[in-house]
PDB file of C-alpha atoms and ligand atoms in Angstrom:
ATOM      1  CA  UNK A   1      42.534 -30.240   9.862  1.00 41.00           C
ATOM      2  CA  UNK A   2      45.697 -29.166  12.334  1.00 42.00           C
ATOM      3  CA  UNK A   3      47.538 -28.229   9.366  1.00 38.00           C
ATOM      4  CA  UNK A   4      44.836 -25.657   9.063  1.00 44.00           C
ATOM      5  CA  UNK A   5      44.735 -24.274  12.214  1.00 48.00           C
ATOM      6  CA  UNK A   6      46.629 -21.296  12.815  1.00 46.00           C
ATOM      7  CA  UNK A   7      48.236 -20.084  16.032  1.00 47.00           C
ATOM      8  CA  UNK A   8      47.007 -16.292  17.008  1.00 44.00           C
ATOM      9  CA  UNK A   9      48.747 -16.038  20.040  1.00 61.00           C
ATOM     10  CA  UNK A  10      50.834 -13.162  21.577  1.00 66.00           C
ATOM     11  CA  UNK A  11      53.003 -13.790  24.323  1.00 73.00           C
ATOM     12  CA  UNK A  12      55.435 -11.745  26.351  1.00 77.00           C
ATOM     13  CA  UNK A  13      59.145 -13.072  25.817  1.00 81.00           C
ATOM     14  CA  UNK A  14      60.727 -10.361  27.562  1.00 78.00           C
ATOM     15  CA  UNK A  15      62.258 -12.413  30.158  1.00 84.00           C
ATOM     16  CA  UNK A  16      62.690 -15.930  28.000  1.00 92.00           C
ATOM     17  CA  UNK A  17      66.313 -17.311  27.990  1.00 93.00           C
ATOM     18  CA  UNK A  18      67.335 -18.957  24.908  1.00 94.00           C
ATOM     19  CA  UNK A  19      66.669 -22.366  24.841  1.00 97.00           C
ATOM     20  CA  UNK A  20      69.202 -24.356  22.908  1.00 96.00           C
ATOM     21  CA  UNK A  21      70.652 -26.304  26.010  1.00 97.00           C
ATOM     22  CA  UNK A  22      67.420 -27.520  27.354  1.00 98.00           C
ATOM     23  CA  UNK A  23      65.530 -30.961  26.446  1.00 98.00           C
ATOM     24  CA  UNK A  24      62.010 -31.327  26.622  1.00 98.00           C
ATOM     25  CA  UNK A  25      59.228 -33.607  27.248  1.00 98.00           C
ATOM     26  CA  UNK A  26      55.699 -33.393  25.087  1.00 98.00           C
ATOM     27  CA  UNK A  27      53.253 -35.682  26.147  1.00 99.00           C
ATOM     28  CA  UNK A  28      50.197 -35.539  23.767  1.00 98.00           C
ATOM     29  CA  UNK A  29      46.964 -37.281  24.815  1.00 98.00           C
ATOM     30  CA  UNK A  30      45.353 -38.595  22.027  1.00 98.00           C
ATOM     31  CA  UNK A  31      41.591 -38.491  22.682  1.00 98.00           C
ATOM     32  CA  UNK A  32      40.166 -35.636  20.176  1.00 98.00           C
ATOM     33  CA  UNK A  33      43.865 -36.209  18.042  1.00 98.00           C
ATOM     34  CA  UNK A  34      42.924 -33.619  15.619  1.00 98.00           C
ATOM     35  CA  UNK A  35      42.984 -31.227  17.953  1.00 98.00           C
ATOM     36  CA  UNK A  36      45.868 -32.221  20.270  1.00 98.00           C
ATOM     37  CA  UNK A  37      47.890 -32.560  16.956  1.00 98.00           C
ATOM     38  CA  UNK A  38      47.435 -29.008  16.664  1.00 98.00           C
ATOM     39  CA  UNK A  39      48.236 -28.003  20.282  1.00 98.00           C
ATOM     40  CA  UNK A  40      51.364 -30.008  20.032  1.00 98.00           C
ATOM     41  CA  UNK A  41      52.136 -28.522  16.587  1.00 98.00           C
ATOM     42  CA  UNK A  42      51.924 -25.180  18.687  1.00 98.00           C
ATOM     43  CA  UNK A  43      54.056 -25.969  21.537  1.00 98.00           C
ATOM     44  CA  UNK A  44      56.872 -27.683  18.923  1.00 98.00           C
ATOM     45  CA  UNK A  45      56.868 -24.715  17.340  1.00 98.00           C
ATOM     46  CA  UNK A  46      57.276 -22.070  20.187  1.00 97.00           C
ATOM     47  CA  UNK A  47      60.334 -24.309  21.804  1.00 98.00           C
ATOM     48  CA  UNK A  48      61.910 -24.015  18.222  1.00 98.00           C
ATOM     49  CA  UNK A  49      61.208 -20.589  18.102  1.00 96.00           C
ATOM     50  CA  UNK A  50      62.317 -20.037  21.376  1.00 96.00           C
ATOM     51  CA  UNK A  51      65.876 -21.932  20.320  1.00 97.00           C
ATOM     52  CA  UNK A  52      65.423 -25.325  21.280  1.00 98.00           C
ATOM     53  CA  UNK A  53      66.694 -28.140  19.281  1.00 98.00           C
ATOM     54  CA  UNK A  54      64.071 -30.704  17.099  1.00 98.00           C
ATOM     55  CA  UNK A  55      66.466 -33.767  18.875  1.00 98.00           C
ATOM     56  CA  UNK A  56      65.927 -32.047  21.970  1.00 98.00           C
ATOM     57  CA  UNK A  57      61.781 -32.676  22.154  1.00 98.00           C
ATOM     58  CA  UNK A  58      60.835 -36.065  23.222  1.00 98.00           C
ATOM     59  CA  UNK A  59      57.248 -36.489  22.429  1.00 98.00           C
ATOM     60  CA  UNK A  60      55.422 -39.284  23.378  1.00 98.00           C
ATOM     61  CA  UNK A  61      51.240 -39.910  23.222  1.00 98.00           C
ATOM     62  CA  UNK A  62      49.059 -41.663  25.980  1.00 98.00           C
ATOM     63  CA  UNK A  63      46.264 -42.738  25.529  1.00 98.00           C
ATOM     64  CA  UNK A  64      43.622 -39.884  26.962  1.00 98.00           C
ATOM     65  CA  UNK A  65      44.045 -37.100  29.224  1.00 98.00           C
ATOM     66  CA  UNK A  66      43.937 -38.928  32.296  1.00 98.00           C
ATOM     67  CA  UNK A  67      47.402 -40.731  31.629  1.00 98.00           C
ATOM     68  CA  UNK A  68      48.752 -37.823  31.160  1.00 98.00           C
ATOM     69  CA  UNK A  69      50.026 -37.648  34.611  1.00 98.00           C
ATOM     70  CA  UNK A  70      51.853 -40.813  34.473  1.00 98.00           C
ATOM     71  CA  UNK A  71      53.361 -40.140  30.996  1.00 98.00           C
ATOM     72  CA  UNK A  72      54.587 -36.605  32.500  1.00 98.00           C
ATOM     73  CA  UNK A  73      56.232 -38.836  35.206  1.00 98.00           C
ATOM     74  CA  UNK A  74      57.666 -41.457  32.888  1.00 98.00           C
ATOM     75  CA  UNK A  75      59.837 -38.458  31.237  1.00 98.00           C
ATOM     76  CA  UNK A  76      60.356 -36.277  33.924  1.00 98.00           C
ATOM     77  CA  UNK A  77      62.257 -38.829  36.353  1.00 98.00           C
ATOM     78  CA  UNK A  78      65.063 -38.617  33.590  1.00 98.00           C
ATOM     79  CA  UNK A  79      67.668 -36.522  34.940  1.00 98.00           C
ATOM     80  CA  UNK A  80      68.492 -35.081  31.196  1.00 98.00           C
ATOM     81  CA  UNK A  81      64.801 -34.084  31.114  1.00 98.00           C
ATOM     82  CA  UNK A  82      64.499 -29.938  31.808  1.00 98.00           C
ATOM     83  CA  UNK A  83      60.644 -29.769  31.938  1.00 98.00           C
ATOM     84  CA  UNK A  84      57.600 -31.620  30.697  1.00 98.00           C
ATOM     85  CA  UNK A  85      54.699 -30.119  28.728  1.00 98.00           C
ATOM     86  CA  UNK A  86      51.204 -32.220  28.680  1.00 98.00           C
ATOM     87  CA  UNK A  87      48.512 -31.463  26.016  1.00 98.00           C
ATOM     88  CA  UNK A  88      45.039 -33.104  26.239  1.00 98.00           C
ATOM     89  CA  UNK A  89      41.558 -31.743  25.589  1.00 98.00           C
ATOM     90  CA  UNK A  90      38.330 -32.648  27.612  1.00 98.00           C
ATOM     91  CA  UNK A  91      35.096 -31.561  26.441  1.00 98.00           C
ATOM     92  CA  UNK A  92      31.886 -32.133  28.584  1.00 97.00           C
ATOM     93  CA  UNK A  93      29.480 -34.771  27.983  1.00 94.00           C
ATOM     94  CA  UNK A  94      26.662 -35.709  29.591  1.00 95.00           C
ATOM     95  CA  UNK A  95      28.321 -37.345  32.855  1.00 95.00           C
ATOM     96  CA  UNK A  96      30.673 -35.794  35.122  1.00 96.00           C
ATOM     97  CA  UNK A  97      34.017 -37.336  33.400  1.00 96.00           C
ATOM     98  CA  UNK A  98      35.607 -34.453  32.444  1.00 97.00           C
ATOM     99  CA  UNK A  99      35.253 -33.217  36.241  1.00 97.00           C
ATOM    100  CA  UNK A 100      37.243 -36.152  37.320  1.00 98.00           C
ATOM    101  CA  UNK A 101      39.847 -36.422  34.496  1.00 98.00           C
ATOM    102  CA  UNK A 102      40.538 -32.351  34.734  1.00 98.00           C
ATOM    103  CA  UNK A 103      40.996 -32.571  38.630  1.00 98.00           C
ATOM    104  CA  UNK A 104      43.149 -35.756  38.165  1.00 98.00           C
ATOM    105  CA  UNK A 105      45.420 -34.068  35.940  1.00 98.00           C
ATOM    106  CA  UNK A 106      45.754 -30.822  37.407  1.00 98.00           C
ATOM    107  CA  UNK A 107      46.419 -32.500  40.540  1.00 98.00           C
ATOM    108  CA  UNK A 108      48.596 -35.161  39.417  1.00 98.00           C
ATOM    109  CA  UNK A 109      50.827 -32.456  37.250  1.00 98.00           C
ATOM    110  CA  UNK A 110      51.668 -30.202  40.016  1.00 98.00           C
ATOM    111  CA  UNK A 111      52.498 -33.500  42.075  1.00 98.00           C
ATOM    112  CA  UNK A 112      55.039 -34.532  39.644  1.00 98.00           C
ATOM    113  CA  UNK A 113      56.308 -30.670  39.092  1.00 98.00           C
ATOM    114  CA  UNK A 114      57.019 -30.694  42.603  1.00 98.00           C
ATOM    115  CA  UNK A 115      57.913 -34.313  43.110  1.00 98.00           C
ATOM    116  CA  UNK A 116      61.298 -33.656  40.183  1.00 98.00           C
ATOM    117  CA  UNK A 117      61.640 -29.500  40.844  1.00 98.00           C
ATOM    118  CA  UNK A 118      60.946 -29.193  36.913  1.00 98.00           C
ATOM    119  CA  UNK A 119      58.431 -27.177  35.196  1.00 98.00           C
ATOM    120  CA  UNK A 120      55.672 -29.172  33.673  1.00 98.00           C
ATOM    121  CA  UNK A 121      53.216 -27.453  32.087  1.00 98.00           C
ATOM    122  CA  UNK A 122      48.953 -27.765  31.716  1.00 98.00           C
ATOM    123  CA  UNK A 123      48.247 -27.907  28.462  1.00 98.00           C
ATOM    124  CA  UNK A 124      44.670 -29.177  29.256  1.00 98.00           C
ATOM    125  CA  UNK A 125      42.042 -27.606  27.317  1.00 98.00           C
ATOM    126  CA  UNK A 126      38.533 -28.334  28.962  1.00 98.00           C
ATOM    127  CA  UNK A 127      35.544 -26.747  27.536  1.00 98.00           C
ATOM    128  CA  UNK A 128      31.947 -27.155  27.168  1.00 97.00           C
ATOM    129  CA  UNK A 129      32.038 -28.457  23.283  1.00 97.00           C
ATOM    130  CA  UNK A 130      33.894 -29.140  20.455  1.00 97.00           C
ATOM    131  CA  UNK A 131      33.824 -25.917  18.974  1.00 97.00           C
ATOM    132  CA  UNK A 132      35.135 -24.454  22.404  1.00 97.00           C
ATOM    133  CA  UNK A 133      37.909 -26.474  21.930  1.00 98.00           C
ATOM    134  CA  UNK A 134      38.640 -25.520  18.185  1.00 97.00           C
ATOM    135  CA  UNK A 135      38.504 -22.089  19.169  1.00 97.00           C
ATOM    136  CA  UNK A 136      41.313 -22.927  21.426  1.00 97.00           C
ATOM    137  CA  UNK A 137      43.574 -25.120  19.526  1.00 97.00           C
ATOM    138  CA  UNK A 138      44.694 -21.987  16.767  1.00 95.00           C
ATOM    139  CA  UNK A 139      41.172 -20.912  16.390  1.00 95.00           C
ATOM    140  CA  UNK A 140      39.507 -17.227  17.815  1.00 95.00           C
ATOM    141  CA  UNK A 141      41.333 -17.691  21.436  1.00 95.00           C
ATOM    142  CA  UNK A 142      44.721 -19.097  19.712  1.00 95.00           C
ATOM    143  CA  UNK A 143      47.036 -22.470  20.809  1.00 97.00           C
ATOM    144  CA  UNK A 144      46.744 -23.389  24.001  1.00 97.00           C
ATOM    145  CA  UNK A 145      49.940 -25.620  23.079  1.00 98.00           C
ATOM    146  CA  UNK A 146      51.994 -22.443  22.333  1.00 97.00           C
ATOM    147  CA  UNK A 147      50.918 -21.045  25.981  1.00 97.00           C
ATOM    148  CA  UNK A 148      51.946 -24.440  27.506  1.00 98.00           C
ATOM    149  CA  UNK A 149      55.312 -23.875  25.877  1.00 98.00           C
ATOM    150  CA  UNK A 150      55.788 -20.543  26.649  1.00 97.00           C
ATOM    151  CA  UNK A 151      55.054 -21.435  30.378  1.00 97.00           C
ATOM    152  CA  UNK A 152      57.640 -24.135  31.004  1.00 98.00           C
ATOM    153  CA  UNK A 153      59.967 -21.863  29.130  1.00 97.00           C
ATOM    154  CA  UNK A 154      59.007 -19.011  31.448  1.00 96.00           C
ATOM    155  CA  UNK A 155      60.149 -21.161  34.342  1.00 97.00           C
ATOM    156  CA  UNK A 156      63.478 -22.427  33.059  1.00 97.00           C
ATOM    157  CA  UNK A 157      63.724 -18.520  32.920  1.00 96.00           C
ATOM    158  CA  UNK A 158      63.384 -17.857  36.223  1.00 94.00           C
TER     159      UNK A 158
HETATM  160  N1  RBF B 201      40.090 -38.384  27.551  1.00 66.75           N
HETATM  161  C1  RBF B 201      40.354 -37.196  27.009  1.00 66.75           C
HETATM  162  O1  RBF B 201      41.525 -36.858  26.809  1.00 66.75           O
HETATM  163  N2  RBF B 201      39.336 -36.324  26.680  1.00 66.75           N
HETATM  164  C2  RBF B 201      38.030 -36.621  26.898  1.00 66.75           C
HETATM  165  O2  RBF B 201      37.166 -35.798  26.566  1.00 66.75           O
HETATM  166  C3  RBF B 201      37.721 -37.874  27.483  1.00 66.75           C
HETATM  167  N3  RBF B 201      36.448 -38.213  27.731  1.00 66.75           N
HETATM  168  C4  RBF B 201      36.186 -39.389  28.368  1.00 66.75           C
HETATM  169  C5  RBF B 201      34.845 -39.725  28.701  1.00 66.75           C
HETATM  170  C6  RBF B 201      34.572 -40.890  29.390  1.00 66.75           C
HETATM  171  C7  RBF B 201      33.171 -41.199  29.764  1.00 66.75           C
HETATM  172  C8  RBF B 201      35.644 -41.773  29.719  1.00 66.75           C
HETATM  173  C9  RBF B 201      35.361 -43.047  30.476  1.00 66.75           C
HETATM  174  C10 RBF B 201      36.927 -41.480  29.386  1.00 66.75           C
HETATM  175  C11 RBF B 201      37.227 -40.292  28.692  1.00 66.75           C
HETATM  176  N4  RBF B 201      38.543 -39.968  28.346  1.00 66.75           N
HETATM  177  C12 RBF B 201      38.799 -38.753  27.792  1.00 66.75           C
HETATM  178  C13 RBF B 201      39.628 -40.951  28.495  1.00 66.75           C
HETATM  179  C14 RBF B 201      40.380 -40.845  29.806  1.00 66.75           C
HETATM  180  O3  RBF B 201      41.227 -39.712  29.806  1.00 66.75           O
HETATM  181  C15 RBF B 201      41.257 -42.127  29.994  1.00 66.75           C
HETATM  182  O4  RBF B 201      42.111 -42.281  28.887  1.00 66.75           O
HETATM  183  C16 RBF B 201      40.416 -43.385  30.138  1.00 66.75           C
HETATM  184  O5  RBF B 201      39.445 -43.226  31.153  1.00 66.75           O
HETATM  185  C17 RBF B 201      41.307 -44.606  30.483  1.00 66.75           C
HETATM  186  O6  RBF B 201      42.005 -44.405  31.710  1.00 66.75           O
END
């Protein structure tokens, strides 16, 4: 199925630096894989298109969403590291789960951002159901991975 998906999104690059120098962290959550394959398939593909280097992408999986904190940490403490982008999707259920895991992780990313100065981006999709989530992962609203690419690469703009 990710093979399938295809990335609609439109970006502005008007202030990206080229990106061949920079090394990169991917951590990939694997809860709904299908569909985090695809937002990682996005986001490899933007830092290549952007002029980043395959050797130059470390990507590593956790388990769900909610490690994706740690796993952000794990790569960005590396001095070599430039910036860190984190993929996971969290669709509702019928508890409040996703409310804690989505918190966690926006909370816990912006601590290690700050915590190591690098960029690292939220490439959390959180919707209501699984064809929210579709839509989002090269579907109607395009790849949230490409947009968590494009961020980080914003930043080492800046
Ligand atoms: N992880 C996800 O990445 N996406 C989910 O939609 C998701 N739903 C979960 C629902 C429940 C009830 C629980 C307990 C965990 C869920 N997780 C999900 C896994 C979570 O991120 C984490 O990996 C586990 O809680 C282990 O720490």
């Amino acid at each position: 199925m990710a093979t399938a998906l295809k990335n609609l999104d439109d970006y502005s690059t008007a202030s990206f630096a080229d990106m061949s120098d920079k090394k990169f962290g991917l951590v990939v959550a694997e809860w709904h894989k299908d569909i985090t394959d695809a937002l990682s398939n996005g986001a490899i593909e933007t830092l290549l298109k952007h002029g980043a280097k395959k050797e130059n992408i470390f990507r590593n999986t956790v388990p769900g969403s909610f490690e994706l904190t740690l796993g952000a940490q794990f790569l960005a403490q590396h001095e070599e590291i430039d910036a860190v982008i984190c993929i996971g999707v969290v669709i509702k259920g019928d508890t409040k789960h996703d409310d804690y895991i989505n918190h966690a992780v926006a909370n816990g990313l912006t601590n290690v951002s700050l915590k190591y100065n690098k960029p690292v981006s939220f490439g959390l999709v959180t919707t209501n159901n699984l064809e929210q989530a579709l839509d989002r992962a090269g579907g109607k609203h395009g790849n949230k991975g490409v947009e968590a690419a494009a961020a980080v690469i914003h930043m080492l703009s800046f």
